Amino acid sequence: MPELIVKHLDSFILIAAFMPDARDIRLEHEVCKRFLDRVLEHEPNTKLRISITALGEVLVEFLRRKIPEEASLRKLWEFVRKMGKRFEPYSPKLKGTASNIHEALGSIGHCCNDMESAQADASMLAYAMVDPAAITVYTVDRHLLSCRKVQEAVQQFREDHNLEKLRIKPIP
């Protein structure tokens, strides 16, 4: 089996795809759902990773929104089941390259004013930054996509640790 291409997910992709509120349905639901379906059906060499912080945000949203039926949760679990080993909750082992998680979190968490108050986003990005297999972080967060300081902090960390470039991209 060829080596898998590792892509990290922002929590909002799963939230918008599996438990959209009125705003999500108007803006991102279909885009996120199509992206996940495309990976499932047409990208057998792609592994999706989600940081445990981002996965916790998904769970918090399920609880906060008090989803009246379990259909949304069942759809998410069905997607995870179908993906099998190609879907992975991710937490770096705190040894070797990944021992730099604290450095990555400090770098990205303080790179600009917006990231100071967005520690869950900073944590999600830090996990991807230390993941040697990661090539892309997918998000719909406009700040993560557009802030030059975020992009620079990610790339500087990756360069400093001899890791491949990590791209922050919108859902295709």
PDB file of C-alpha atoms in Angstrom:
ATOM      1  CA  MET A   1       0.000   0.000   0.000  1.00  0.00           C
ATOM      2  CA  PRO A   2       1.451   3.416  -0.903  1.00  0.00           C
ATOM      3  CA  GLU A   3       2.245   5.920   1.808  1.00  0.00           C
ATOM      4  CA  LEU A   4      -0.797   7.900   2.887  1.00  0.00           C
ATOM      5  CA  ILE A   5      -1.053  11.650   2.365  1.00  0.00           C
ATOM      6  CA  VAL A   6      -1.855  13.199   5.742  1.00  0.00           C
ATOM      7  CA  LYS A   7      -4.267  16.134   5.928  1.00  0.00           C
ATOM      8  CA  HIS A   8      -5.326  17.743   9.190  1.00  0.00           C
ATOM      9  CA  LEU A   9      -8.905  18.961   9.732  1.00  0.00           C
ATOM     10  CA  ASP A  10     -10.237  21.933  11.601  1.00  0.00           C
ATOM     11  CA  SER A  11     -13.147  21.003  13.905  1.00  0.00           C
ATOM     12  CA  PHE A  12     -15.541  23.200  11.977  1.00  0.00           C
ATOM     13  CA  ILE A  13     -15.346  20.923   8.922  1.00  0.00           C
ATOM     14  CA  LEU A  14     -16.942  18.054  10.857  1.00  0.00           C
ATOM     15  CA  ILE A  15     -19.362  20.393  12.631  1.00  0.00           C
ATOM     16  CA  ALA A  16     -20.587  21.978   9.396  1.00  0.00           C
ATOM     17  CA  ALA A  17     -20.801  18.628   7.606  1.00  0.00           C
ATOM     18  CA  PHE A  18     -22.585  16.595  10.274  1.00  0.00           C
ATOM     19  CA  MET A  19     -24.512  19.004  12.495  1.00  0.00           C
ATOM     20  CA  PRO A  20     -24.998  22.225  10.604  1.00  0.00           C
ATOM     21  CA  ASP A  21     -26.903  25.098  12.121  1.00  0.00           C
ATOM     22  CA  ALA A  22     -28.758  27.631   9.956  1.00  0.00           C
ATOM     23  CA  ARG A  23     -25.563  29.583   9.207  1.00  0.00           C
ATOM     24  CA  ASP A  24     -23.611  26.454   8.257  1.00  0.00           C
ATOM     25  CA  ILE A  25     -26.335  25.284   5.877  1.00  0.00           C
ATOM     26  CA  ARG A  26     -26.201  28.595   4.049  1.00  0.00           C
ATOM     27  CA  LEU A  27     -22.422  28.863   3.897  1.00  0.00           C
ATOM     28  CA  GLU A  28     -20.302  25.762   4.420  1.00  0.00           C
ATOM     29  CA  HIS A  29     -22.375  22.620   4.933  1.00  0.00           C
ATOM     30  CA  GLU A  30     -22.371  21.389   1.336  1.00  0.00           C
ATOM     31  CA  VAL A  31     -18.727  22.325   0.753  1.00  0.00           C
ATOM     32  CA  CYS A  32     -17.575  20.468   3.877  1.00  0.00           C
ATOM     33  CA  LYS A  33     -19.780  17.452   3.187  1.00  0.00           C
ATOM     34  CA  ARG A  34     -18.583  17.183  -0.436  1.00  0.00           C
ATOM     35  CA  PHE A  35     -14.966  17.454   0.690  1.00  0.00           C
ATOM     36  CA  LEU A  36     -15.334  14.614   3.198  1.00  0.00           C
ATOM     37  CA  ASP A  37     -17.270  12.465   0.711  1.00  0.00           C
ATOM     38  CA  ARG A  38     -14.592  13.066  -1.948  1.00  0.00           C
ATOM     39  CA  VAL A  39     -11.829  11.971   0.423  1.00  0.00           C
ATOM     40  CA  LEU A  40     -13.832   8.912   1.466  1.00  0.00           C
ATOM     41  CA  GLU A  41     -14.784   7.796  -2.033  1.00  0.00           C
ATOM     42  CA  HIS A  42     -12.029   9.069  -4.318  1.00  0.00           C
ATOM     43  CA  GLU A  43      -8.847   9.600  -2.303  1.00  0.00           C
ATOM     44  CA  PRO A  44      -7.863   6.175  -0.964  1.00  0.00           C
ATOM     45  CA  ASN A  45      -4.328   7.407  -0.224  1.00  0.00           C
ATOM     46  CA  THR A  46      -5.485  10.268   2.014  1.00  0.00           C
ATOM     47  CA  LYS A  47      -5.503  10.029   5.800  1.00  0.00           C
ATOM     48  CA  LEU A  48      -7.482  12.636   7.723  1.00  0.00           C
ATOM     49  CA  ARG A  49      -6.172  13.603  11.126  1.00  0.00           C
ATOM     50  CA  ILE A  50      -7.961  15.773  13.649  1.00  0.00           C
ATOM     51  CA  SER A  51      -6.227  16.987  16.766  1.00  0.00           C
ATOM     52  CA  ILE A  52      -7.710  15.832  20.022  1.00  0.00           C
ATOM     53  CA  THR A  53      -8.381  19.510  20.786  1.00  0.00           C
ATOM     54  CA  ALA A  54     -10.403  19.911  17.577  1.00  0.00           C
ATOM     55  CA  LEU A  55     -12.200  16.614  18.213  1.00  0.00           C
ATOM     56  CA  GLY A  56     -13.102  17.904  21.668  1.00  0.00           C
ATOM     57  CA  GLU A  57     -14.568  21.015  20.043  1.00  0.00           C
ATOM     58  CA  VAL A  58     -16.767  18.774  17.877  1.00  0.00           C
ATOM     59  CA  LEU A  59     -18.056  16.978  20.976  1.00  0.00           C
ATOM     60  CA  VAL A  60     -18.655  20.272  22.793  1.00  0.00           C
ATOM     61  CA  GLU A  61     -20.705  21.532  19.838  1.00  0.00           C
ATOM     62  CA  PHE A  62     -22.820  18.371  19.859  1.00  0.00           C
ATOM     63  CA  LEU A  63     -23.528  18.932  23.539  1.00  0.00           C
ATOM     64  CA  ARG A  64     -23.989  22.710  23.247  1.00  0.00           C
ATOM     65  CA  ARG A  65     -26.429  22.497  20.374  1.00  0.00           C
ATOM     66  CA  LYS A  66     -28.346  19.738  22.147  1.00  0.00           C
ATOM     67  CA  ILE A  67     -29.015  17.948  18.903  1.00  0.00           C
ATOM     68  CA  PRO A  68     -32.593  16.636  19.320  1.00  0.00           C
ATOM     69  CA  GLU A  69     -31.955  13.382  17.514  1.00  0.00           C
ATOM     70  CA  GLU A  70     -28.926  11.194  17.177  1.00  0.00           C
ATOM     71  CA  ALA A  71     -28.937  11.160  13.365  1.00  0.00           C
ATOM     72  CA  SER A  72     -26.101  13.682  13.080  1.00  0.00           C
ATOM     73  CA  LEU A  73     -23.900  11.756  15.475  1.00  0.00           C
ATOM     74  CA  ARG A  74     -24.708   8.482  13.708  1.00  0.00           C
ATOM     75  CA  LYS A  75     -23.710  10.037  10.364  1.00  0.00           C
ATOM     76  CA  LEU A  76     -20.392  11.160  11.821  1.00  0.00           C
ATOM     77  CA  TRP A  77     -19.680   7.712  13.313  1.00  0.00           C
ATOM     78  CA  GLU A  78     -20.631   6.077   9.997  1.00  0.00           C
ATOM     79  CA  PHE A  79     -18.172   8.328   8.165  1.00  0.00           C
ATOM     80  CA  VAL A  80     -15.439   7.473  10.695  1.00  0.00           C
ATOM     81  CA  ARG A  81     -16.248   3.750  10.369  1.00  0.00           C
ATOM     82  CA  LYS A  82     -16.045   3.875   6.571  1.00  0.00           C
ATOM     83  CA  MET A  83     -12.757   5.783   6.684  1.00  0.00           C
ATOM     84  CA  GLY A  84     -11.315   3.141   8.993  1.00  0.00           C
ATOM     85  CA  LYS A  85      -7.625   3.689   9.663  1.00  0.00           C
ATOM     86  CA  ARG A  86      -7.670   6.656   7.291  1.00  0.00           C
ATOM     87  CA  PHE A  87      -9.375   8.781   9.976  1.00  0.00           C
ATOM     88  CA  GLU A  88      -7.283   9.361  13.052  1.00  0.00           C
ATOM     89  CA  PRO A  89      -7.706  11.449  16.188  1.00  0.00           C
ATOM     90  CA  TYR A  90      -4.228  12.884  16.583  1.00  0.00           C
ATOM     91  CA  SER A  91      -2.072  13.765  19.533  1.00  0.00           C
ATOM     92  CA  PRO A  92       1.686  13.873  19.018  1.00  0.00           C
ATOM     93  CA  LYS A  93       3.791  11.605  21.149  1.00  0.00           C
ATOM     94  CA  LEU A  94       5.856  13.865  23.347  1.00  0.00           C
ATOM     95  CA  LYS A  95       9.215  12.552  22.237  1.00  0.00           C
ATOM     96  CA  GLY A  96      11.466  13.106  19.249  1.00  0.00           C
ATOM     97  CA  THR A  97      10.226  15.693  16.749  1.00  0.00           C
ATOM     98  CA  ALA A  98       6.864  15.974  18.469  1.00  0.00           C
ATOM     99  CA  SER A  99       8.470  17.042  21.724  1.00  0.00           C
ATOM    100  CA  ASN A 100       8.436  20.500  20.168  1.00  0.00           C
ATOM    101  CA  ILE A 101       4.665  20.828  20.693  1.00  0.00           C
ATOM    102  CA  HIS A 102       5.163  23.437  23.405  1.00  0.00           C
ATOM    103  CA  GLU A 103       7.443  25.471  21.157  1.00  0.00           C
ATOM    104  CA  ALA A 104       4.937  25.220  18.283  1.00  0.00           C
ATOM    105  CA  LEU A 105       2.045  26.243  20.525  1.00  0.00           C
ATOM    106  CA  GLY A 106       3.985  29.235  21.848  1.00  0.00           C
ATOM    107  CA  SER A 107       4.986  30.296  18.361  1.00  0.00           C
ATOM    108  CA  ILE A 108       1.548  30.063  16.768  1.00  0.00           C
ATOM    109  CA  GLY A 109      -0.370  31.112  19.874  1.00  0.00           C
ATOM    110  CA  HIS A 110       1.459  34.417  20.061  1.00  0.00           C
ATOM    111  CA  CYS A 111       2.087  35.238  16.407  1.00  0.00           C
ATOM    112  CA  CYS A 112      -0.723  37.821  16.204  1.00  0.00           C
ATOM    113  CA  ASN A 113      -3.433  39.385  18.371  1.00  0.00           C
ATOM    114  CA  ASP A 114      -6.203  37.148  17.032  1.00  0.00           C
ATOM    115  CA  MET A 115      -4.323  33.964  17.902  1.00  0.00           C
ATOM    116  CA  GLU A 116      -3.830  35.144  21.500  1.00  0.00           C
ATOM    117  CA  SER A 117      -7.549  34.586  22.092  1.00  0.00           C
ATOM    118  CA  ALA A 118      -7.924  31.582  19.776  1.00  0.00           C
ATOM    119  CA  GLN A 119      -6.030  28.983  21.759  1.00  0.00           C
ATOM    120  CA  ALA A 120      -8.073  26.045  20.414  1.00  0.00           C
ATOM    121  CA  ASP A 121      -7.087  27.066  16.872  1.00  0.00           C
ATOM    122  CA  ALA A 122      -3.502  27.517  18.032  1.00  0.00           C
ATOM    123  CA  SER A 123      -3.509  24.029  19.560  1.00  0.00           C
ATOM    124  CA  MET A 124      -4.976  22.472  16.416  1.00  0.00           C
ATOM    125  CA  LEU A 125      -2.329  24.194  14.272  1.00  0.00           C
ATOM    126  CA  ALA A 126       0.492  23.292  16.672  1.00  0.00           C
ATOM    127  CA  TYR A 127      -0.423  19.600  16.418  1.00  0.00           C
ATOM    128  CA  ALA A 128      -0.237  19.811  12.633  1.00  0.00           C
ATOM    129  CA  MET A 129       3.011  21.799  12.808  1.00  0.00           C
ATOM    130  CA  VAL A 130       4.813  19.029  14.714  1.00  0.00           C
ATOM    131  CA  ASP A 131       3.346  16.195  12.634  1.00  0.00           C
ATOM    132  CA  PRO A 132       6.150  15.188  10.266  1.00  0.00           C
ATOM    133  CA  ALA A 133       3.653  13.489   7.932  1.00  0.00           C
ATOM    134  CA  ALA A 134       1.308  16.477   7.637  1.00  0.00           C
ATOM    135  CA  ILE A 135       1.234  18.416   4.384  1.00  0.00           C
ATOM    136  CA  THR A 136      -2.017  20.370   4.687  1.00  0.00           C
ATOM    137  CA  VAL A 137      -4.376  21.809   7.272  1.00  0.00           C
ATOM    138  CA  TYR A 138      -7.890  22.297   5.911  1.00  0.00           C
ATOM    139  CA  THR A 139     -10.053  24.972   7.475  1.00  0.00           C
ATOM    140  CA  VAL A 140     -12.822  27.433   6.737  1.00  0.00           C
ATOM    141  CA  ASP A 141     -11.502  29.886   9.335  1.00  0.00           C
ATOM    142  CA  ARG A 142     -10.892  33.116   7.443  1.00  0.00           C
ATOM    143  CA  HIS A 143      -8.231  34.314   9.857  1.00  0.00           C
ATOM    144  CA  LEU A 144      -6.148  31.147   9.584  1.00  0.00           C
ATOM    145  CA  LEU A 145      -6.441  31.311   5.809  1.00  0.00           C
ATOM    146  CA  SER A 146      -5.547  34.973   5.401  1.00  0.00           C
ATOM    147  CA  CYS A 147      -3.206  36.009   8.216  1.00  0.00           C
ATOM    148  CA  ARG A 148       0.330  36.353   6.943  1.00  0.00           C
ATOM    149  CA  LYS A 149       1.719  36.135  10.499  1.00  0.00           C
ATOM    150  CA  VAL A 150       0.063  32.741  11.008  1.00  0.00           C
ATOM    151  CA  GLN A 151       1.441  31.481   7.685  1.00  0.00           C
ATOM    152  CA  GLU A 152       4.919  32.774   8.506  1.00  0.00           C
ATOM    153  CA  ALA A 153       4.954  31.263  12.012  1.00  0.00           C
ATOM    154  CA  VAL A 154       3.897  27.854  10.662  1.00  0.00           C
ATOM    155  CA  GLN A 155       6.503  27.880   7.905  1.00  0.00           C
ATOM    156  CA  GLN A 156       9.293  29.159  10.133  1.00  0.00           C
ATOM    157  CA  PHE A 157       8.657  26.402  12.666  1.00  0.00           C
ATOM    158  CA  ARG A 158       8.594  23.747   9.924  1.00  0.00           C
ATOM    159  CA  GLU A 159      11.834  25.090   8.410  1.00  0.00           C
ATOM    160  CA  ASP A 160      13.542  25.289  11.808  1.00  0.00           C
ATOM    161  CA  HIS A 161      12.707  21.626  12.416  1.00  0.00           C
ATOM    162  CA  ASN A 162      13.558  20.370   8.926  1.00  0.00           C
ATOM    163  CA  LEU A 163       9.955  19.456   8.122  1.00  0.00           C
ATOM    164  CA  GLU A 164       8.203  19.775   4.775  1.00  0.00           C
ATOM    165  CA  LYS A 165       6.109  22.829   4.075  1.00  0.00           C
ATOM    166  CA  LEU A 166       2.674  22.774   5.704  1.00  0.00           C
ATOM    167  CA  ARG A 167      -0.083  24.505   3.794  1.00  0.00           C
ATOM    168  CA  ILE A 168      -3.191  26.025   5.375  1.00  0.00           C
ATOM    169  CA  LYS A 169      -5.875  25.688   2.752  1.00  0.00           C
ATOM    170  CA  PRO A 170      -9.582  26.226   2.308  1.00  0.00           C
ATOM    171  CA  ILE A 171     -11.789  23.276   1.454  1.00  0.00           C
ATOM    172  CA  PRO A 172     -11.371  22.602  -2.280  1.00  0.00           C
TER     173      PRO A 172
END
